[in-house]
Amino acid sequence: MMPPSPLVAAPHLKNWLKLSEGKKLIFFTGRVELGQGNTTALLMMIADELDVLPSSIILETARTDLTPNEGITAGSMSITIGGQALRWVASALKMQLLEIASKRLRVHSKDLSIYRGHIFNKGKKTERSVTDFFDGLDLTNKIIDDAKPKTFGERRKSFRDINRIDLESRLFGAPFIHDLKFDDMVYGASVHPPSTHSHLVNLDLEMLKGRPGVIKVVKNGSFVGIIASTFYHAKNAASWARNNGKWESNFKEPFNLFESLNNLDSEPETVIESRDVNKNSGTWFEITASRPFIYHGSIGPATAIAKAEKDKITIFTHSQGVFQLRQAIAKVLNTAEEKICVIHKPGSGCYGHNGADDVAFDAVLMAKSVPGRFLKVVWSRFDEFHSSPMGASMVTKSRALLSSNNRLVAFDVELNSTPHTNRPSANFPNLRAAGYLANPISPSRTPDVPVERGGGADRNAIPSYEVGGVRVRKRIIYDTPYRTSALRSLGAYCNVVANEALLDSIAKQIEVEPIAFRLDHTTDPRAREILERLDYETKKDRALSNEEGIGWGIGFARYKGSGGYCAVMVKVHVGENVSVTDAISVSDVGEAVSSDGVKNQVEGGIIQSISWTLKECVPVDGFSATAESWTDYPILKFSEIPNLHTILIDRPEEKPLGAGEISQGPTGAAIVNAVADAIGCHVTNLPITRDAIIGTINAQD
């Protein structure tokens, strides 16, 4: 068994745990809690491997002065990689404890076992517990030398589906980062230029300094930060500055995104070409899907707290990658990373590269002007909508070749997209304010995620079926006035919508039931079980639905082609608008460490995808986003959440595959196909609004 990759850079027990004064074990993880419940699952994996009660363990999440660097908490990798690393750590600790116990009790270590923290000898409970032997631990031991992780058959079920460890504190008032306070704290607000490519021409700084409550104004190039005694004074002063300052854009001509996406004449990059897709005979079918820019839409905006001292900067952030943020800030400030401590604190949900990193750098730039005092920056909703990275807009054209015996023998996908990854790092700082400084470090052209790591814009462009020859090509558009980066599932959402809508369209035209058509094109037993189970669970209700305006649709994908499987069936009602009334899903993520947590993730992805597919579209004016409040950017309401029936196929003998991003694409595809079932045509220019439906119908006439 190969050790998990995090153990290479952090090979010793001391990198992963320490003992508390109260004889509790404190484990470290480089992962962060984003509201997905992953810390609960990680705690369960430790407790099960070590055979102790979860209540005897404390789990510390990512901070640069304490925990191992496990990269960014993203891509459904927390359990798949981070959890496996903690299993090895717990196993190595357990093996060492049993060796210590065997020497002190003068028995063979093979006769000893642990259950709920107690030592057993030949199956009989002794009077000793694991805490009695903590004093003999050597935390300098290498983990891979001692670890013997359990097989799936050895894992107990007693710690499965414990209560979420993060919920009680949140429900009873433990602070999000937005609520965090320190004595003598001051408040900062950034005066963001109207677009990423704008620069400051004129602003009356003396008038700004005289605004109520303003303590200091920080100006560096086009960056303007306001330090005030209260949050409201800072916010109001920033609003005044935004309305009274003058900026100019480096883009002189209006920019039409979809025109650019649809009319690129550059040669695309070939991602994969398994054979010449044009040499086969048969009938070609095609469909084009597009999605606009999408906001992250967290209820709480980007927030950070920073304190600058002589030789140290401390930052509290809800960033997904505290080590990468530290690297980026150190690069821009030209200071040693060791002088910066970045500590994660929970925010109100995170779905990718939002404004958390940017606001942290804003806070640092201002905190340096009030050394020794904590400074807190909370972006306004206007800031959030205008300054944080958006989810990429993209267009995907999928073509499939059908043989005379109704077999798919070739699949050709071509996509155009703005970037899906512009996260900060040492090589690519990519912090918004860094580009505004007098000595700017402008945003870099970060390469797209390679297909070997799941892909970025091309994620899930390769269909989840056996379709003969496959070719995938892509173009990434960098030169736009808009800033885009990672949003949950990256390009998978649009690509799955396109591919699944194409399959559905072909099945309807050749009069084959859509699930049967999919089953005809997969021999993967796990995929087949999911599709067959979904068919069984929904067949009766689908047969009874014959009212006008009612439609049913399916979407299926295996995330990244190697991750979790998810199939979704939705029921829609098409009237004045489209509404999803029911969503039934079947998922397979291998070992489901916490089945409740997996269901939370699948259902959250379904709800988010419904909002994307039916409602969400960032309004732009050619240079920048124009939304100022939720009125300008409607999202799904609580009253619009459908009935959810979530089925999980647990496979404890398989490795965990992650669940955070498996349902977005299948849900979007299911809605598109359900609407087609109701009205007779596929509306694939998302979101599916009344205008989009009318436009699609008119285009077919």
PDB file of C-alpha atoms in Angstrom, residues 3-12 85 144:
ATOM      1  CA  PRO A   3       1.565   6.012   1.625  1.00  0.00           C
ATOM      2  CA  PRO A   4      -0.522   9.139   0.962  1.00  0.00           C
ATOM      3  CA  SER A   5       1.362  12.003  -0.679  1.00  0.00           C
ATOM      4  CA  PRO A   6       1.129  14.469   2.281  1.00  0.00           C
ATOM      5  CA  LEU A   7       3.414  12.156   4.280  1.00  0.00           C
ATOM      6  CA  VAL A   8       6.317  12.908   1.951  1.00  0.00           C
ATOM      7  CA  ALA A   9       6.647  16.543   3.058  1.00  0.00           C
ATOM      8  CA  ALA A  10       5.462  15.853   6.619  1.00  0.00           C
ATOM      9  CA  PRO A  11       6.876  12.393   7.457  1.00  0.00           C
ATOM     10  CA  HIS A  12       6.980  12.460  11.265  1.00  0.00           C
ATOM     11  CA  ALA A  85      -2.943  10.614   5.498  1.00  0.00           C
ATOM     12  CA  ILE A 144       5.581   5.067   7.209  1.00  0.00           C
TER      13      ILE A 144
END
